[in-house]
Amino acid sequence: MIVDVALPIPVGRSFSYGVPGELVPYVFELARVLVPFRYRQTAGVVVALREGKDQRLKSIEGVLDFFPLFPDELPELLLWSSSFYVTPAGLVFKHALPSAGDMERFLTVEAAGRADMDGLPVRKAIRRYGRARLLQLHKDGLIDLRETLTGKTFSPSVPAPLRPDGIERGKVLLIDSVEERLAYYNGIIPDHLERGGNVLILVPDYYAAGAWFARRLKETWGPRVLWFSSGTPVKQRMETWFKSRREGGNIVLGNKSCVFLPLSDLSLLIVERCDDDEYKNEEGFKFNAVRVAVERARLREASIVLGCAACSIDALHLARTGGFEVNCNEWPACTGYAERTTNVPSLSTGGTIDLISTEAGEAARQGSRVAIYTPRKDQGFYLKCHACRETLACPGCGEPLGYDRGSGNLSCPSCGARLPYEGTCPQCGSNAIGFSRIGALFIEEQLRRTHPHLSVTRITGDSLKKEIAAVRAPRQGDGAILVGTQSLSKLYSLPVDKLLLAGWEELRKIGGYRSEERMHQLLLNLLDALAPRSIISYSTRKEPADPRDYLHISSFAERELKKRREAQFPPFVRVFLLEARARTAARADATLKKVRKVISDAGLEDALLGTLPLERPPYHIRRLILKGDEGLLKDVFEELHDIPGVDIEADPTSF
């Protein structure tokens, strides 16, 4: 027998191996097998079997699965994901199952007729008797496997029952405040649990928004609420995996990887905060969990709800073209945020800091809680001379220099150069140097210096896990000041009195074609989570962006959809980002040449927007962007992946 095996590596094709006679009875399609690859042993998934022998082929070295573990719609979903996101199947399959080691850690052997084996942990039994021997005993019905976390027999998934006639499977896009979304979810969940179905709820993170939803759902549903997330301990994660693959009536919460969880009888899918970029997986298999969830609901004929406080342009377009019911409540207008929003002009970054410090300090001393948002988490961004108005630039490539607080040096984000910081402007000699764009760390340090007796906490993606418990603790005495990035929008049940926006409109420069959408989403998510009594936006621009222009959800969505349609940008077309990467410029250019040849041979040159060189030491990168329909790279993505140093990303969040 010969098997084709998909390996978890960025190579387009599968690899053929021979199957030793003693392992032939245990090999099946979609089984995980151990194979030799490049002087090491690795696990892959069997994607095809065929009769015959080929002495030139290496042989598989073991079979990891006792029976098929991919239930119902999951194999079709994985193959669709591989095609839709132009990713080799081996990388996709890796996301669908926990490692064999994690499973075997919580399995024991049941062998009534063999005292030497009965009750033995599976991993120990494999070491003592060999994996092939256990496979044979299990196939002959002489042993069973028991799950230590549930106490039940580990066996193949039971096929989900057919959907009863007359049961309507709903598809809803719900745009509303968080309390209204939660009430809606709790209103539809009972119908699915009572029929024995499982409910899968995707949340964008584990520690903040996810933990809040879990706590609120447990208040209603108790132990039926389970977690499956990379942020949970492996024991808790595997208990959810074992339980939900065989039983119905559960509510399973998890982050983006949970969209591939092999649930028994998946009846309802809820994607909470479907506008969040955290649903985009950025490593290895680059997929959007929201789009995958919609496809899984279609394949399973399950109900699906996409919930958010702010409009997601992609989700709205998908809903309109996919037959969803769109329920949009203009909740920011109903709560009067337009009347409670103030724009404050400032002549300079330093002036903005002074205004923020005065406003936040005075409010905190009066016992209020203040949140300060800024787009950047670090000390600051570009350094600028306030005397001659020139930005400090790299002498090598001319790009603006940043400041590395740890070393006290200047650094170039483009070419990687590092220069000593002299404290003076090389153009005019002035020492009036300051940040042209401020970050959360810089604001925090300024506030601690000017208000040493007040509580100041920085909330960014890096510090959220550490600080979340502290900021939720009951306040005593004076107020508190929170300084942070978009992570502030995850702090539900933590209302603030004032929300200060410092550089909010900089998202126009760093958001790419989605800049306006990101400003809208960020603002509304901050309001949704923090429920501030007033909002103050600070700007140094002559024509500042007015937050009030982003509060009306429907009109904003229509304006944005019109612009995207006229420009032929997503979601009306698909975009594919190709990167040719190497450690030398010559090799990067050679790789780019191979990529261009594949594109030319396939007749795709009309879809090519252009080439962008990028230096990220130690790598030299050449980027290509192609626009087209869904199947643009369908016939060539495997060939492109076979070129060493090539990475493909479908539907990048920004370009």
XYZ file of C-alpha atoms in Angstrom:
655
model
C 0.000 0.000 0.000
C 1.102 3.583 -0.732
C -0.232 6.624 1.102
C -0.048 10.322 0.297
C 0.617 12.298 3.462
C 0.037 16.036 4.024
C 2.714 17.388 6.336
C 2.407 20.547 8.497
C 4.933 22.498 6.448
C 4.489 25.343 3.896
C 4.912 23.075 0.865
C 2.100 22.757 -1.645
C 2.258 19.058 -2.427
C 1.745 15.941 -0.324
C 4.434 13.255 0.121
C 4.162 9.568 -0.785
C 5.225 6.786 1.577
C 5.035 3.034 1.588
C 3.079 1.203 4.296
C 4.740 -1.814 5.947
C 2.576 -4.938 5.867
C 2.103 -4.991 9.636
C 0.618 -1.459 9.590
C -1.691 -1.845 6.578
C -4.753 -2.910 8.676
C -4.589 0.259 10.783
C -4.184 2.899 8.081
C -7.253 4.820 6.928
C -7.918 8.092 5.150
C -7.371 11.127 7.418
C -5.433 9.029 9.927
C -2.429 10.722 11.480
C 0.784 8.826 10.835
C 4.424 9.193 11.829
C 6.773 9.521 8.868
C 10.475 10.221 8.334
C 11.084 13.656 6.870
C 14.422 15.443 6.517
C 16.285 13.343 9.077
C 13.550 13.540 11.688
C 10.202 12.011 12.504
C 7.070 14.087 12.027
C 3.299 13.596 12.084
C 1.136 14.068 8.995
C -2.377 13.263 7.774
C -3.168 10.590 5.177
C -5.021 12.295 2.322
C -5.049 9.384 -0.148
C -4.452 5.596 -0.213
C -3.692 3.416 -3.198
C -2.590 -0.124 -3.881
C 0.911 -0.952 -5.012
C 4.529 -0.862 -3.907
C 7.466 1.364 -4.681
C 10.822 0.355 -3.239
C 12.126 3.900 -3.686
C 9.657 5.269 -1.141
C 10.363 5.596 2.544
C 7.895 3.854 4.854
C 5.616 5.288 7.483
C 6.820 4.505 10.996
C 3.579 4.406 12.948
C -0.155 5.122 13.067
C -1.250 7.588 15.752
C -5.052 7.304 15.641
C -7.074 4.267 16.691
C -10.099 5.408 14.674
C -11.241 8.460 12.619
C -11.366 11.650 14.666
C -12.754 14.056 12.041
C -16.555 14.011 12.349
C -19.350 15.133 10.045
C -18.615 18.357 8.151
C -15.076 18.900 9.440
C -13.075 17.206 6.616
C -14.966 19.195 3.980
C -14.478 22.397 5.985
C -10.733 21.795 6.247
C -10.362 21.173 2.516
C -12.438 24.270 1.756
C -10.228 26.313 4.105
C -7.090 25.019 2.396
C -8.414 26.144 -0.984
C -9.996 29.437 0.140
C -6.902 30.570 2.059
C -4.401 29.112 -0.448
C -2.677 27.126 2.303
C -1.227 23.594 2.088
C -3.587 21.022 3.578
C -1.018 19.790 6.107
C -0.926 23.193 7.825
C -4.737 23.313 7.905
C -5.263 19.820 9.346
C -2.889 20.661 12.189
C -5.437 23.168 13.531
C -8.293 20.665 13.747
C -6.980 18.194 16.326
C -4.913 18.393 19.504
C -1.570 16.656 19.376
C -1.553 12.897 19.863
C 0.569 13.458 22.971
C -2.077 15.676 24.575
C -4.793 13.092 23.900
C -2.782 10.112 25.112
C -1.922 11.963 28.314
C -5.563 11.611 29.410
C -6.300 8.056 28.201
C -5.953 4.714 29.978
C -6.262 1.125 28.759
C -9.234 -1.053 29.710
C -8.381 -4.741 29.347
C -10.609 -6.967 31.482
C -8.758 -10.132 30.551
C -5.240 -8.761 31.018
C -4.277 -7.682 34.490
C -0.848 -6.522 33.291
C -2.457 -3.950 30.989
C -5.752 -3.001 32.627
C -5.741 0.582 33.907
C -2.351 1.354 32.403
C -1.914 4.916 31.028
C -1.858 4.759 27.240
C 1.523 6.458 26.982
C 3.030 3.906 29.346
C 1.337 1.038 27.492
C 2.795 2.283 24.195
C 6.291 2.332 25.673
C 5.869 -1.160 27.111
C 4.046 -2.997 24.304
C 4.501 -0.823 21.235
C 1.913 1.228 19.372
C 1.233 -1.462 16.743
C 0.370 -4.023 19.429
C -2.167 -1.698 21.042
C -3.719 -0.932 17.649
C -4.179 -4.650 17.005
C -5.702 -5.361 20.429
C -8.103 -2.446 20.012
C -9.059 -3.568 16.497
C -9.751 -7.084 17.815
C -11.962 -5.686 20.587
C -9.696 -6.965 23.364
C -9.040 -3.529 24.855
C -10.840 -0.201 25.102
C -9.557 3.260 25.850
C -11.020 5.328 28.679
C -10.954 9.108 29.059
C -9.636 9.987 32.504
C -11.206 13.459 32.409
C -14.764 12.309 31.664
C -14.688 8.673 32.791
C -16.182 7.570 29.474
C -14.965 5.215 26.768
C -12.914 6.923 24.060
C -14.578 5.914 20.810
C -15.444 7.271 17.356
C -17.776 10.260 17.149
C -21.441 9.465 16.689
C -22.775 10.892 13.393
C -25.003 13.888 14.061
C -28.724 13.263 13.504
C -30.433 14.736 10.484
C -32.055 18.102 11.015
C -35.756 17.751 11.833
C -38.090 19.018 9.147
C -39.542 22.422 9.860
C -36.658 23.584 12.031
C -35.495 26.903 10.653
C -31.753 27.535 10.706
C -31.260 31.220 11.286
C -28.519 33.488 9.913
C -28.325 36.833 11.681
C -25.950 39.797 11.733
C -26.645 41.616 15.006
C -25.208 45.123 15.548
C -26.073 46.365 19.014
C -24.671 47.151 22.468
C -23.072 44.358 24.473
C -25.927 43.917 26.941
C -28.448 43.655 24.111
C -26.249 41.159 22.268
C -25.897 39.010 25.370
C -29.650 39.098 25.955
C -30.222 37.992 22.358
C -27.776 35.096 22.712
C -29.395 33.919 25.944
C -32.779 34.114 24.240
C -31.939 31.742 21.381
C -29.580 29.318 23.148
C -32.298 27.291 25.011
C -33.901 25.951 21.807
C -30.605 24.408 20.737
C -29.636 22.974 24.130
C -33.067 21.416 24.657
C -32.681 19.469 21.398
C -29.304 18.172 22.562
C -27.264 20.359 20.237
C -24.007 22.076 21.077
C -23.523 25.843 20.934
C -20.137 27.217 19.881
C -19.352 30.835 20.812
C -16.208 32.438 19.435
C -14.745 35.347 21.400
C -11.700 37.390 20.327
C -9.610 36.863 23.447
C -9.443 34.819 26.645
C -8.396 37.148 29.456
C -10.665 40.185 29.045
C -13.736 40.119 26.776
C -13.766 36.332 26.662
C -13.571 35.978 30.449
C -16.393 38.503 30.846
C -18.687 36.602 28.476
C -17.821 33.304 30.147
C -18.679 34.721 33.565
C -21.983 36.172 32.395
C -23.002 32.992 30.563
C -22.139 30.845 33.584
C -24.504 32.949 35.664
C -27.305 31.606 33.471
C -26.069 28.227 32.258
C -23.692 27.089 35.003
C -21.487 24.047 34.272
C -22.803 23.753 30.730
C -20.369 26.538 29.790
C -16.990 25.104 28.730
C -13.744 26.742 27.573
C -11.482 25.684 24.737
C -8.706 28.199 24.196
C -4.954 28.387 23.877
C -5.039 30.511 27.038
C -6.510 27.701 29.171
C -4.470 24.923 30.836
C -4.118 21.808 28.705
C -6.163 19.731 31.170
C -9.139 22.094 30.964
C -8.790 22.352 27.195
C -8.710 18.580 26.715
C -11.647 18.029 29.077
C -13.705 20.302 26.828
C -12.431 18.473 23.746
C -13.321 15.000 25.072
C -16.698 16.089 26.415
C -17.998 18.149 23.500
C -17.044 15.654 20.761
C -19.414 13.014 22.205
C -22.065 14.940 24.139
C -24.607 17.614 23.292
C -26.146 20.330 25.408
C -22.947 22.311 25.969
C -21.975 25.935 25.396
C -18.349 25.977 24.266
C -16.409 29.241 24.263
C -13.090 29.648 22.537
C -10.896 31.831 20.364
C -10.220 31.550 16.625
C -8.768 28.008 16.606
C -11.980 26.767 18.235
C -13.782 27.168 14.910
C -12.351 23.748 13.913
C -13.327 21.996 17.165
C -14.903 18.564 16.408
C -18.194 19.195 18.200
C -20.994 16.663 18.364
C -24.181 17.946 16.704
C -23.158 21.588 16.291
C -26.482 23.434 16.308
C -25.636 27.111 16.836
C -22.546 29.201 16.083
C -22.128 32.671 17.616
C -19.224 34.918 16.629
C -19.015 37.699 19.208
C -17.289 40.937 18.150
C -17.011 39.648 14.602
C -15.288 42.904 13.583
C -12.202 42.162 15.710
C -8.900 41.633 13.880
C -7.914 38.992 16.458
C -10.026 36.536 14.485
C -7.354 36.704 11.801
C -4.762 34.005 12.428
C -1.356 35.411 11.441
C 0.976 32.421 11.789
C 1.314 29.386 9.541
C -2.262 28.893 8.372
C -3.548 32.462 7.896
C -7.325 32.305 8.056
C -10.215 34.480 9.198
C -12.240 32.583 11.787
C -15.384 34.620 11.058
C -15.444 33.540 7.410
C -14.651 29.934 8.353
C -17.480 29.969 10.918
C -19.953 31.052 8.244
C -18.823 28.226 5.981
C -18.997 25.679 8.792
C -22.555 26.736 9.632
C -23.485 26.295 5.969
C -21.975 22.822 5.734
C -23.517 21.711 9.035
C -26.842 23.473 8.384
C -26.434 25.133 11.769
C -27.733 28.517 12.880
C -25.212 31.341 13.036
C -25.161 34.794 14.624
C -22.492 37.402 13.919
C -22.587 39.909 16.778
C -20.793 43.259 17.130
C -21.127 46.774 18.499
C -19.689 48.368 15.359
C -20.223 47.582 11.730
C -17.784 45.197 10.066
C -17.792 45.992 6.353
C -16.744 42.443 5.449
C -19.420 40.931 7.700
C -22.109 43.261 6.359
C -21.276 42.418 2.746
C -21.144 38.707 3.586
C -24.502 38.947 5.354
C -26.187 40.758 2.470
C -24.890 38.339 -0.145
C -25.398 35.269 2.045
C -29.057 35.645 2.963
C -28.553 36.859 6.542
C -31.092 38.868 8.479
C -29.395 42.189 9.363
C -30.476 43.743 12.668
C -28.759 47.090 13.217
C -29.615 49.176 16.264
C -28.222 52.716 16.257
C -27.321 52.359 19.916
C -24.662 55.169 20.079
C -27.290 57.674 18.950
C -29.828 56.298 21.424
C -27.407 56.830 24.303
C -26.608 60.432 23.359
C -22.879 60.113 22.661
C -22.927 62.782 19.958
C -24.002 65.375 22.516
C -21.339 64.237 24.991
C -18.359 64.352 22.606
C -15.901 67.270 22.483
C -13.083 68.026 20.029
C -10.096 69.874 21.519
C -7.438 71.352 19.184
C -3.786 71.436 20.192
C -0.791 73.140 18.578
C 1.725 70.376 19.346
C 2.221 66.920 20.791
C 3.619 68.476 23.944
C 0.536 70.658 24.244
C -1.673 67.581 23.880
C 0.177 65.843 26.707
C -0.296 68.886 28.946
C -4.022 69.030 28.204
C -4.470 65.308 28.821
C -2.475 65.443 32.036
C -4.529 68.340 33.384
C -7.900 66.826 32.413
C -7.118 63.308 33.650
C -5.450 64.468 36.851
C -8.275 66.766 37.868
C -10.942 64.140 37.157
C -9.053 61.397 39.013
C -8.535 63.589 42.072
C -12.297 64.066 42.188
C -12.759 60.285 42.369
C -13.494 59.631 38.694
C -12.108 56.855 36.546
C -10.482 58.079 33.339
C -9.449 56.047 30.284
C -6.916 57.441 27.806
C -6.691 55.772 24.395
C -3.694 56.047 22.056
C -2.997 53.900 18.957
C 0.577 53.049 19.969
C 1.753 51.053 22.954
C 5.397 52.117 23.231
C 7.309 55.193 24.358
C 6.436 57.102 21.248
C 7.041 56.961 17.551
C 8.875 59.465 15.346
C 11.193 62.042 16.925
C 10.671 65.583 15.721
C 12.448 68.910 16.249
C 9.895 71.415 17.513
C 12.169 74.288 16.464
C 12.603 73.583 12.736
C 9.709 71.084 12.463
C 11.940 68.448 10.831
C 11.608 64.753 11.651
C 14.863 63.016 12.625
C 15.641 60.775 9.657
C 17.929 57.800 9.068
C 21.102 58.888 7.224
C 21.128 55.573 5.360
C 17.613 55.222 3.965
C 15.937 58.504 4.866
C 13.098 56.907 6.868
C 11.958 58.518 10.167
C 13.863 57.317 13.236
C 12.258 55.917 16.368
C 13.535 55.938 19.944
C 14.512 52.710 21.747
C 13.878 53.473 25.393
C 15.718 50.385 26.626
C 19.062 51.251 25.023
C 18.616 55.009 24.700
C 19.462 54.793 20.986
C 17.700 55.788 17.802
C 16.522 52.964 15.564
C 15.329 52.809 11.976
C 12.266 50.574 11.511
C 13.039 50.285 7.790
C 16.717 49.303 7.456
C 17.382 48.327 11.086
C 20.146 50.893 11.642
C 20.885 51.901 15.239
C 22.352 55.322 16.060
C 23.305 57.080 19.287
C 20.830 59.679 20.500
C 22.654 63.009 20.844
C 19.688 64.992 22.141
C 19.987 67.674 19.471
C 18.559 68.211 15.998
C 21.100 67.480 13.225
C 19.412 70.145 11.066
C 19.318 73.195 13.354
C 21.111 72.094 16.529
C 18.083 72.683 18.773
C 17.517 70.427 21.774
C 13.719 70.861 21.538
C 13.235 67.229 20.521
C 9.956 65.444 21.170
C 7.763 62.673 19.891
C 5.622 63.475 16.895
C 3.402 60.519 17.788
C 2.961 59.505 21.388
C 2.451 56.010 22.793
C 0.824 54.554 25.901
C 4.132 54.088 27.720
C 5.074 57.728 27.146
C 1.717 59.004 28.454
C 1.926 56.711 31.479
C 5.365 58.035 32.422
C 4.246 61.643 32.004
C 1.214 61.078 34.232
C 3.252 59.310 36.909
C 5.659 62.221 36.972
C 3.001 64.956 37.125
C 0.528 63.056 39.347
C 2.652 60.745 41.537
C -0.148 60.071 44.032
C -2.727 58.876 41.510
C -3.270 55.297 40.308
C -2.085 55.000 36.690
C -2.319 51.620 34.892
C -1.199 50.833 31.355
C -3.429 48.426 29.384
C -1.969 47.041 26.155
C -1.940 43.638 24.516
C 1.304 42.870 26.345
C 0.118 43.950 29.803
C -3.566 42.973 29.675
C -3.120 39.552 31.273
C -1.030 40.998 34.086
C -3.160 44.045 34.845
C -6.710 42.768 34.280
C -7.245 41.644 37.886
C -5.878 44.883 39.324
C -8.061 47.195 37.261
C -11.190 45.209 38.126
C -10.509 45.401 41.866
C -12.852 47.690 43.828
C -11.651 51.294 43.960
C -10.779 52.976 47.205
C -10.247 56.688 47.728
C -9.153 58.666 44.671
C -10.058 57.794 41.117
C -7.911 55.921 38.652
C -6.387 56.520 35.235
C -6.158 53.804 32.576
C -3.837 54.393 29.636
C -3.881 51.962 26.759
C -4.391 50.881 23.195
C -7.365 49.052 21.692
C -7.129 46.545 24.570
C -9.143 49.085 26.551
C -12.133 48.078 24.428
C -12.042 44.592 26.022
C -12.647 45.856 29.576
C -16.366 45.174 29.935
C -18.010 45.856 33.303
C -15.380 48.534 33.953
C -17.226 51.809 33.273
C -15.275 55.046 33.171
C -16.389 58.606 33.666
C -14.251 60.106 30.905
C -12.686 58.727 27.739
C -9.807 60.772 26.322
C -8.714 60.060 22.737
C -5.060 60.948 22.098
C -4.120 60.529 18.445
C -7.188 58.416 17.633
C -7.188 59.751 14.068
C -3.670 58.379 13.456
C -5.472 55.185 12.500
C -6.015 56.922 9.165
C -2.294 56.518 8.489
C -1.744 53.022 9.871
C -5.001 51.344 8.870
C -4.482 51.030 5.120
C -7.650 50.857 3.025
C -9.580 49.954 6.204
C -8.498 53.081 8.102
C -11.951 54.698 8.306
C -13.538 51.380 9.246
C -10.989 50.823 12.004
C -11.619 54.309 13.439
C -15.355 53.590 13.490
C -14.944 50.156 15.061
C -12.435 51.234 17.668
C -14.498 54.210 18.806
C -17.725 52.232 19.138
C -16.048 49.297 20.862
C -14.485 51.680 23.401
C -17.908 53.185 24.072
C -19.521 49.755 24.238
C -17.063 48.386 26.785
C -16.264 51.456 28.906
C -19.624 53.280 28.718
C -18.006 56.699 29.353
C -20.131 59.637 30.448
C -18.148 61.967 28.195
C -15.571 61.759 25.376
C -12.827 64.274 24.616
C -10.791 63.943 21.399
C -7.441 65.764 21.142
C -5.874 66.559 17.763
C -2.938 68.574 16.427
C -4.301 68.581 12.868
C -5.743 71.603 11.108
C -8.799 69.584 10.089
C -9.279 67.038 12.875
C -11.510 64.015 12.560
C -14.731 64.455 14.500
C -15.766 61.313 16.449
C -19.407 62.303 15.986
C -19.085 61.542 12.264
C -18.440 57.878 13.104
C -21.305 57.254 15.520
C -24.157 56.594 13.066
C -23.631 52.963 12.084
C -25.857 52.587 9.013
C -24.802 55.772 7.230
C -21.130 55.058 7.904
C -21.487 51.534 6.501
C -23.174 52.746 3.330
C -20.487 55.381 2.724
C -17.714 52.851 3.231
C -19.342 50.206 1.040
C -19.781 52.743 -1.749
C -16.086 53.741 -1.619
C -14.914 50.118 -1.630
C -17.209 49.206 -4.511
C -16.030 52.122 -6.646
C -12.354 51.391 -5.905
C -12.830 47.634 -6.369
C -11.384 46.876 -2.943
C -12.382 44.144 -0.480
C -14.991 42.889 0.199
C -15.901 43.231 -3.493
C -12.691 41.556 -4.636
C -10.205 39.269 -2.947
C -6.625 40.297 -2.296
C -3.622 37.972 -2.083
C -0.312 39.111 -0.620
C 2.768 37.174 -1.799
C 6.136 37.563 -0.077
C 9.487 36.390 -1.420
C 11.889 36.317 1.536
C 15.634 35.619 1.727
C 18.685 36.644 3.754
C 20.328 38.383 0.795
C 18.863 40.819 -1.689
C 20.089 38.717 -4.615
C 18.321 35.582 -3.392
C 15.140 37.542 -2.669
C 15.222 38.887 -6.230
C 15.797 35.387 -7.606
C 12.817 34.071 -5.634
C 10.697 36.973 -6.858
C 11.666 36.117 -10.436
C 10.367 32.550 -9.971
C 7.115 33.873 -8.526
C 6.672 36.296 -11.409
C 7.209 33.457 -13.890
C 4.463 31.339 -12.269
C 2.114 34.328 -12.379
C 2.994 35.046 -16.007
C 2.622 31.420 -17.108
C -0.822 31.309 -15.482
C -1.929 34.480 -17.278
C -2.412 36.418 -14.029
C -0.335 39.508 -14.814
C -3.459 41.668 -15.164
C -4.284 40.901 -11.512
C -0.874 42.103 -10.313
C -0.872 45.524 -8.626
C 2.886 45.851 -8.256
C 6.015 44.957 -6.283
C 7.108 46.481 -2.978
C 10.617 45.946 -1.541
C 10.800 45.658 2.233
C 13.815 45.339 4.513
C 13.330 43.531 7.817
C 16.798 42.508 8.952
C 18.054 39.884 8.625
C 15.571 39.358 5.760
C 15.155 41.009 2.386
C 11.498 40.839 1.314
C 9.773 41.428 -2.007
C 6.000 41.807 -1.804
C 3.460 41.278 -4.572
C -0.247 42.108 -4.347
C -2.831 40.502 -6.594
C -6.543 41.345 -6.784
C -9.197 39.144 -8.286
C -11.996 36.707 -7.661
C -12.161 33.850 -5.181
C -10.426 31.326 -7.435
C -7.608 33.582 -8.610
C -4.765 31.388 -7.287
C -6.637 28.109 -7.230
C -4.560 26.493 -9.976
C -1.154 27.840 -8.964
C -1.013 28.102 -5.168
C 0.591 24.674 -4.735
C 3.245 25.592 -7.304
C 3.883 28.904 -5.529
C 4.207 27.182 -2.150
C 6.795 24.825 -3.634
C 9.148 27.773 -4.175
C 11.355 28.065 -1.052
C 10.985 31.389 0.743
C 7.496 32.197 -0.548
C 4.642 33.057 1.808
C 1.023 33.657 0.722
C -1.625 35.484 2.708
C -5.208 35.691 1.527
C -7.300 38.701 2.547
C -4.674 40.595 4.596
C -6.172 42.981 7.127
C -4.174 45.836 5.604
C -2.097 46.418 2.484
